PDB file of C-alpha atoms in Angstrom:
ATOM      1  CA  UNK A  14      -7.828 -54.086  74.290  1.00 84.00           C
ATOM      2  CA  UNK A  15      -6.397 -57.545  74.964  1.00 82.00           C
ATOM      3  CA  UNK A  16      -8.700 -58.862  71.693  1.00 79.00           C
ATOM      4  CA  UNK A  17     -11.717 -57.089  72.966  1.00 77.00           C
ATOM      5  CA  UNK A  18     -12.739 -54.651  70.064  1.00 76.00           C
ATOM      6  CA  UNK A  19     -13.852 -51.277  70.213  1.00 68.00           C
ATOM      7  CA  UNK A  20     -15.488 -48.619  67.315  1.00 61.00           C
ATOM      8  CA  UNK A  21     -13.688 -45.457  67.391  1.00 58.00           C
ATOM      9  CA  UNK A  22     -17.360 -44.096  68.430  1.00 59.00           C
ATOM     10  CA  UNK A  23     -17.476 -46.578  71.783  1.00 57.00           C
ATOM     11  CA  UNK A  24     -17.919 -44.434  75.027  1.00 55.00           C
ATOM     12  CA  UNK A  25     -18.385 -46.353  78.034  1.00 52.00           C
ATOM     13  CA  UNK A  26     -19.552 -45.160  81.282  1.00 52.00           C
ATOM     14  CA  UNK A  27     -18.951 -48.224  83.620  1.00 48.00           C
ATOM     15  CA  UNK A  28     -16.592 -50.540  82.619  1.00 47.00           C
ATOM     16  CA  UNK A  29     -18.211 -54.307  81.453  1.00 57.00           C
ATOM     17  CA  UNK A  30     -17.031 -57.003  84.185  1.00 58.00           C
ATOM     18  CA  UNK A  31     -14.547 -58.526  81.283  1.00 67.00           C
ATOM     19  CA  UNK A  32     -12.641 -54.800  81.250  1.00 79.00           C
ATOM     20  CA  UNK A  33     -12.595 -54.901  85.091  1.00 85.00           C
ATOM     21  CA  UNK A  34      -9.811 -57.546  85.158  1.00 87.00           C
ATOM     22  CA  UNK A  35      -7.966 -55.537  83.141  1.00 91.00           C
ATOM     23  CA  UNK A  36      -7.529 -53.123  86.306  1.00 94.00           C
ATOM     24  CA  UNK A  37      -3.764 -53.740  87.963  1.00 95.00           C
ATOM     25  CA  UNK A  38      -2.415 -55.445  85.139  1.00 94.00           C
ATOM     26  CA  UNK A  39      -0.597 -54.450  81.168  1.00 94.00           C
ATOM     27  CA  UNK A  40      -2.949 -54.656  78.933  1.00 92.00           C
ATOM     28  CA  UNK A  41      -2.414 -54.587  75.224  1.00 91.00           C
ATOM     29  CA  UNK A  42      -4.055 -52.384  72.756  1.00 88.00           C
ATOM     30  CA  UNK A  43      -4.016 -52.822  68.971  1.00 85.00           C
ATOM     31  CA  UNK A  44      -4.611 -49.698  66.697  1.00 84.00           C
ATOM     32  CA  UNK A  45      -5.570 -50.893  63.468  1.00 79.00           C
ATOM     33  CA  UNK A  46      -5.360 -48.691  60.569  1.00 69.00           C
ATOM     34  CA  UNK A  47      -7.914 -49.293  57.869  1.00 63.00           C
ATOM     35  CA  UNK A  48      -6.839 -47.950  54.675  1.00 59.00           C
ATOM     36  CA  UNK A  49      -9.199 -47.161  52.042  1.00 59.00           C
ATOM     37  CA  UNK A  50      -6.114 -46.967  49.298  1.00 58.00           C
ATOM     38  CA  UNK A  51      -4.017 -49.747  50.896  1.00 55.00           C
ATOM     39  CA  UNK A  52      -4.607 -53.736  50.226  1.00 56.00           C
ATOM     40  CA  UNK A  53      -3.438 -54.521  53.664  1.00 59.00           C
ATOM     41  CA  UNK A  54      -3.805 -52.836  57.265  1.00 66.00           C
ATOM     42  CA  UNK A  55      -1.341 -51.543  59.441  1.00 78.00           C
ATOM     43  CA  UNK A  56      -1.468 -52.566  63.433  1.00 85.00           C
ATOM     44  CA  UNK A  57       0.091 -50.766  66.239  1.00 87.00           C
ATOM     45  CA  UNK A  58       0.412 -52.579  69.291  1.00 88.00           C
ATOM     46  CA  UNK A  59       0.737 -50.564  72.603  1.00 90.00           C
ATOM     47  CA  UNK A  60       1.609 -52.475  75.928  1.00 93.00           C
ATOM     48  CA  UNK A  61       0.228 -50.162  78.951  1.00 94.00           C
ATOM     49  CA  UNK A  62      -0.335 -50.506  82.688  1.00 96.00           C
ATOM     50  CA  UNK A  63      -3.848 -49.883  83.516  1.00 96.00           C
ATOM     51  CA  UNK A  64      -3.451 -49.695  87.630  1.00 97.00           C
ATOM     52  CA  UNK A  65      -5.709 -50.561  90.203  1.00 97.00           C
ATOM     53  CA  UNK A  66      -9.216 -49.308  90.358  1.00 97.00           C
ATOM     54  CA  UNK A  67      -9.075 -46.666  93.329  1.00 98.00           C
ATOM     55  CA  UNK A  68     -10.752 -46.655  96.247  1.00 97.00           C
ATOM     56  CA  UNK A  69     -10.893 -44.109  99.445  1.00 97.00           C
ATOM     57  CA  UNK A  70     -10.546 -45.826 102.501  1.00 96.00           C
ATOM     58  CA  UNK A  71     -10.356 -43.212 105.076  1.00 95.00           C
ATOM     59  CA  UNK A  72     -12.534 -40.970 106.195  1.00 93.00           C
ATOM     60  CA  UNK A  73     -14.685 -43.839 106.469  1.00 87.00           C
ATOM     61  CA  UNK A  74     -18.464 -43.012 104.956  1.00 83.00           C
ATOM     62  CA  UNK A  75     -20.910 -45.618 106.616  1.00 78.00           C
ATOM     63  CA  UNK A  76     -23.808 -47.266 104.895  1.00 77.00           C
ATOM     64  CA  UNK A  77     -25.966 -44.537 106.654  1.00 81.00           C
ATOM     65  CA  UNK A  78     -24.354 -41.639 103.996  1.00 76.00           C
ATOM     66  CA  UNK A  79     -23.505 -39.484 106.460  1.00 88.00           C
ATOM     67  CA  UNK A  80     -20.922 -36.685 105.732  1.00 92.00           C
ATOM     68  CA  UNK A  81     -17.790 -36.858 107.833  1.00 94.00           C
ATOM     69  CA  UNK A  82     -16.192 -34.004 109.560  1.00 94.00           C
ATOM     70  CA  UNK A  83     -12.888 -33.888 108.404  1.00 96.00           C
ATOM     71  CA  UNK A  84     -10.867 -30.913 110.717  1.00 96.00           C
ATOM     72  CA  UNK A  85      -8.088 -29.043 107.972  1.00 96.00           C
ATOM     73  CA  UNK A  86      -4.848 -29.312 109.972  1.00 96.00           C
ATOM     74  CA  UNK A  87      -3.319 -32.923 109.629  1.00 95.00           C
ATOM     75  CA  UNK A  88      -6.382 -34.501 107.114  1.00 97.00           C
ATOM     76  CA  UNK A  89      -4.871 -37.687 106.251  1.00 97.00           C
ATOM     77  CA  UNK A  90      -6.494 -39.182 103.320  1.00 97.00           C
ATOM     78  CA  UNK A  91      -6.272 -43.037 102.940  1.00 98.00           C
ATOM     79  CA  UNK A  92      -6.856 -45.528  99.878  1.00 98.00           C
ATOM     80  CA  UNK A  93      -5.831 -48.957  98.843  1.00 98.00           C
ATOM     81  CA  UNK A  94      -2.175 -48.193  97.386  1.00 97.00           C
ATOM     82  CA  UNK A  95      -0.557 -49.574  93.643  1.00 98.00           C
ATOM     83  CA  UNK A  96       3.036 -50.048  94.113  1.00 96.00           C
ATOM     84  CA  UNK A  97       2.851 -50.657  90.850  1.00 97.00           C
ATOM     85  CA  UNK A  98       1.446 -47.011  89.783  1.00 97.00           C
ATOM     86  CA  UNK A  99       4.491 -44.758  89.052  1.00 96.00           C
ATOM     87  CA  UNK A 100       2.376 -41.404  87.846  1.00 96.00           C
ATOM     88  CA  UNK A 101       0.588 -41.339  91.371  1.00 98.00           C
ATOM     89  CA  UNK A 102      -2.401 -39.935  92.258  1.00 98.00           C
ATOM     90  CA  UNK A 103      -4.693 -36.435  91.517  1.00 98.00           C
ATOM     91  CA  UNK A 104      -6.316 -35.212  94.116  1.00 98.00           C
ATOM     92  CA  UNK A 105      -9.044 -32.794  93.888  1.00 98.00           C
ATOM     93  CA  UNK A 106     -10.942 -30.498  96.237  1.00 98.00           C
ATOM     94  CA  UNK A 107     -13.546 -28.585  95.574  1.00 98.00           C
ATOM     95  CA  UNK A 108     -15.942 -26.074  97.432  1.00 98.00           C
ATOM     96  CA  UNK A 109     -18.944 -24.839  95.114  1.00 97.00           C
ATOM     97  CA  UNK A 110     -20.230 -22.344  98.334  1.00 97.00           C
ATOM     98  CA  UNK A 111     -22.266 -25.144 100.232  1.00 97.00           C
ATOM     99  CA  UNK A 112     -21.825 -24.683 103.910  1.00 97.00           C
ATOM    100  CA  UNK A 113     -23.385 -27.392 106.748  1.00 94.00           C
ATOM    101  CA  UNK A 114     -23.803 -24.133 108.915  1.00 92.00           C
ATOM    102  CA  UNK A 115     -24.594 -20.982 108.258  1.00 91.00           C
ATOM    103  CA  UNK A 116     -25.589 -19.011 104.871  1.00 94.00           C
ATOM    104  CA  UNK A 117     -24.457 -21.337 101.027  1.00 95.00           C
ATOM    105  CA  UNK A 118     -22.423 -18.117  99.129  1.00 94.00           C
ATOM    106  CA  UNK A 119     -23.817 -18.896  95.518  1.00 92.00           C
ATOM    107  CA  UNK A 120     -21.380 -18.298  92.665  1.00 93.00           C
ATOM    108  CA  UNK A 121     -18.651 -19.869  94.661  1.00 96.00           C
ATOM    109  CA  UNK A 122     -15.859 -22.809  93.136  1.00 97.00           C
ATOM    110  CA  UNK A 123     -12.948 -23.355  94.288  1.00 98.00           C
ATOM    111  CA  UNK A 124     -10.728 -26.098  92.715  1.00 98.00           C
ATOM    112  CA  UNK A 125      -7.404 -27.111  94.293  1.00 98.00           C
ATOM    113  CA  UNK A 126      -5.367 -30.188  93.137  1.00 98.00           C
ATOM    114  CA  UNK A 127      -1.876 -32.213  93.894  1.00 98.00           C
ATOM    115  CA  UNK A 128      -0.301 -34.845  92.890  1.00 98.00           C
ATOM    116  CA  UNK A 129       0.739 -37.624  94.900  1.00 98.00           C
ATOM    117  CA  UNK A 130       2.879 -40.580  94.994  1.00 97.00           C
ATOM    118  CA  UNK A 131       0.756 -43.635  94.904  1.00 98.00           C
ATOM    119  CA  UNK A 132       1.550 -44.770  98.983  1.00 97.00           C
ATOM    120  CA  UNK A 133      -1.951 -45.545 100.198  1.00 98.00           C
ATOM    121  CA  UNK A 134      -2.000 -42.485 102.180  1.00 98.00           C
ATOM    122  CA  UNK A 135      -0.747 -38.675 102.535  1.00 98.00           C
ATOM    123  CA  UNK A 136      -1.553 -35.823 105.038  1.00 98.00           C
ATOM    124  CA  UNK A 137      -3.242 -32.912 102.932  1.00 97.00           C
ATOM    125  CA  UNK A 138      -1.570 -30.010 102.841  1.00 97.00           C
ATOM    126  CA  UNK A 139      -3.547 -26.920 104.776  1.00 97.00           C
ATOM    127  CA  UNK A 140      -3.093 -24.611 101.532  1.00 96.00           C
ATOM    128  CA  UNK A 141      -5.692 -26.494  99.599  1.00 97.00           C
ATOM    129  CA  UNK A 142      -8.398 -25.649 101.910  1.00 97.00           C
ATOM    130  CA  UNK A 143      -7.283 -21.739 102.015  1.00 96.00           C
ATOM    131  CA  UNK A 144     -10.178 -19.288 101.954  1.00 96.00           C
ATOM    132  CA  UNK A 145     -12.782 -22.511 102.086  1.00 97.00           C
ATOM    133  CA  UNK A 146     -14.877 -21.871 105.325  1.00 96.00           C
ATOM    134  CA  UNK A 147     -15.544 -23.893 108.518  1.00 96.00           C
ATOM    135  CA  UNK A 148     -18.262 -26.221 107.720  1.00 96.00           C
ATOM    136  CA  UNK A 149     -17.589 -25.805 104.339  1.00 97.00           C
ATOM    137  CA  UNK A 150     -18.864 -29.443 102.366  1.00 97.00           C
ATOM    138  CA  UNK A 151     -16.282 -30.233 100.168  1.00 98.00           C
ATOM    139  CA  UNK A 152     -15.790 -32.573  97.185  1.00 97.00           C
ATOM    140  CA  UNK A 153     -12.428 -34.651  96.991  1.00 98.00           C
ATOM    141  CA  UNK A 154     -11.652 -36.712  93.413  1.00 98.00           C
ATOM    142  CA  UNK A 155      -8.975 -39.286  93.666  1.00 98.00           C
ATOM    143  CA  UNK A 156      -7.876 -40.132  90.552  1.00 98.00           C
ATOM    144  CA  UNK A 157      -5.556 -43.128  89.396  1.00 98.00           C
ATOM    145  CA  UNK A 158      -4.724 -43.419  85.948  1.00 97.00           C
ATOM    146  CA  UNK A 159      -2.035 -44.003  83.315  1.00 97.00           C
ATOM    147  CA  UNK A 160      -1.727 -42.578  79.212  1.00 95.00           C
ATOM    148  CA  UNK A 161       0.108 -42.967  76.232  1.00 94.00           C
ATOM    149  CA  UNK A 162       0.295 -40.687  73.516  1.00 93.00           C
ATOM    150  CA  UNK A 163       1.539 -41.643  69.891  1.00 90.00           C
ATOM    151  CA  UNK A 164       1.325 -40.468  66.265  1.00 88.00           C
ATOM    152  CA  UNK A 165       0.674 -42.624  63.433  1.00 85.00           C
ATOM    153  CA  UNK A 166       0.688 -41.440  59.573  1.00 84.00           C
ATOM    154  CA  UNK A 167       0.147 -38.107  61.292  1.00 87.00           C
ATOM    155  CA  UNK A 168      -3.342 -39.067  63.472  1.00 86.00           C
ATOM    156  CA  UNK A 169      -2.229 -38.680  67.181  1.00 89.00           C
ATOM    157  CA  UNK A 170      -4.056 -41.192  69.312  1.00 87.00           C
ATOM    158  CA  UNK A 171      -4.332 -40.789  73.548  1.00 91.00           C
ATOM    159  CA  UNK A 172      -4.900 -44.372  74.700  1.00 91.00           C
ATOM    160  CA  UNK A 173      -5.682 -44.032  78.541  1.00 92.00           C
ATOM    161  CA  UNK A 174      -6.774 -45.919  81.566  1.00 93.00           C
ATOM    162  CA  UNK A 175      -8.398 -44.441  84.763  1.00 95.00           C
ATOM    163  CA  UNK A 176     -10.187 -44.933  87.583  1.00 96.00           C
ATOM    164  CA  UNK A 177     -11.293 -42.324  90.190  1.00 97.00           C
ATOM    165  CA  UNK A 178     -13.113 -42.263  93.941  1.00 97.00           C
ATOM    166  CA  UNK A 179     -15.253 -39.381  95.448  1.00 95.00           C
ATOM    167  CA  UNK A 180     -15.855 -38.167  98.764  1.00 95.00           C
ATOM    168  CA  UNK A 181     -18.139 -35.631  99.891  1.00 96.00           C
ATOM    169  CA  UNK A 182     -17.241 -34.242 103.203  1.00 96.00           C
ATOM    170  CA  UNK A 183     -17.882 -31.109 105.859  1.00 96.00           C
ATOM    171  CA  UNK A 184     -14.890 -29.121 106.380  1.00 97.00           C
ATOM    172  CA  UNK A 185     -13.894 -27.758 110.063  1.00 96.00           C
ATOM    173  CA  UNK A 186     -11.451 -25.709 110.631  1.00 93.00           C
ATOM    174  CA  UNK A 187     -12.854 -23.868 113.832  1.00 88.00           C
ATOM    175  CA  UNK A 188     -12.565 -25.818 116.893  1.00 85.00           C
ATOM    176  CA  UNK A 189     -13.724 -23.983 119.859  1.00 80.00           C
ATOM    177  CA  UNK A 190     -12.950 -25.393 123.556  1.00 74.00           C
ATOM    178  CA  UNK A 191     -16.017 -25.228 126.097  1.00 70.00           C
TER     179      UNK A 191
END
């Protein structure tokens, strides 16, 4: 990736601060293909977009970690936009059967996802939180990434770029006037 070499066995958890200004910017990335019964090798050269590294901007967490409550109708979910970015964004929510209030109901997951355009911002719709209870705490992954998928001498290769943000908040959907 832009001259920086990788083993086909590299796995990286956090990306090294020189891969980090790759974010928001086309990177190149150079297959080579190292034949035993060839003299020379073969490159492949893929120019990509890697966009932005994501981040959640709203619902706020503090530095105190405390969970939000987020009411259901009208949650409007905010983070730092890539014009740039033409796949959008995945959003996922989750409930695994934790509840703030009241009895957890083990066994529980519910996944729902979307995909949105890359704006900074969207309203979620109330059909992803369907049959997840008032002070439900959910999970929400937003994800911002971009592939490529090509075959070479028959060997398909995915080269792919992502970042992703995580929010862990308490769901209310019951709002009772005193």
């Amino acid at each position: 990736v832009n001259g920086i070499e990788f083993s086909k066995n590299a796995t990286t958890k956090s990306a090294p601060s020189d891969l980090r200004s790759l974010f928001g910017s086309n990177a190149q990335f150079t297959i080579n293909q190292r034949s035993e019964t060839r003299s020379n090798n073969d490159e492949t050269i893929v120019e990509l977009y890697i966009p932005k590294e994501i981040e959640i901007t709203f619902p706020f967490v503090g530095s105190d970690k405390m969970l939000p409550l987020c009411y259901y109708d009208g949650l409007h979910l905010k983070w730092n936009e890539d014009f740039n970015n033409s796949n959008g964004v995945i959003v996922i929510l989750e409930w695994i059967g934790e509840l703030l209030a009241g009895n957890d109901v083990p066994s529980t997951h519910i996944r729902r996802t979307m995909i949105a355009g890359d704006t900074g911002s969207i309203v979620i719709p109330n059909d992803l939180f369907e049959e997840i209870p008032d002070t439900a705490v959910c999970h929400l992954t937003l994800i911002r990434g971009n592939i490529e998928t090509l075959s070479i001498d028959g060997i398909s290769y995915k080269i792919q770029a992502e970042s992703h943000d995580f929010l862990t908040f308490v769901l209310i959907n019951e709002i009772k006037h005193v």
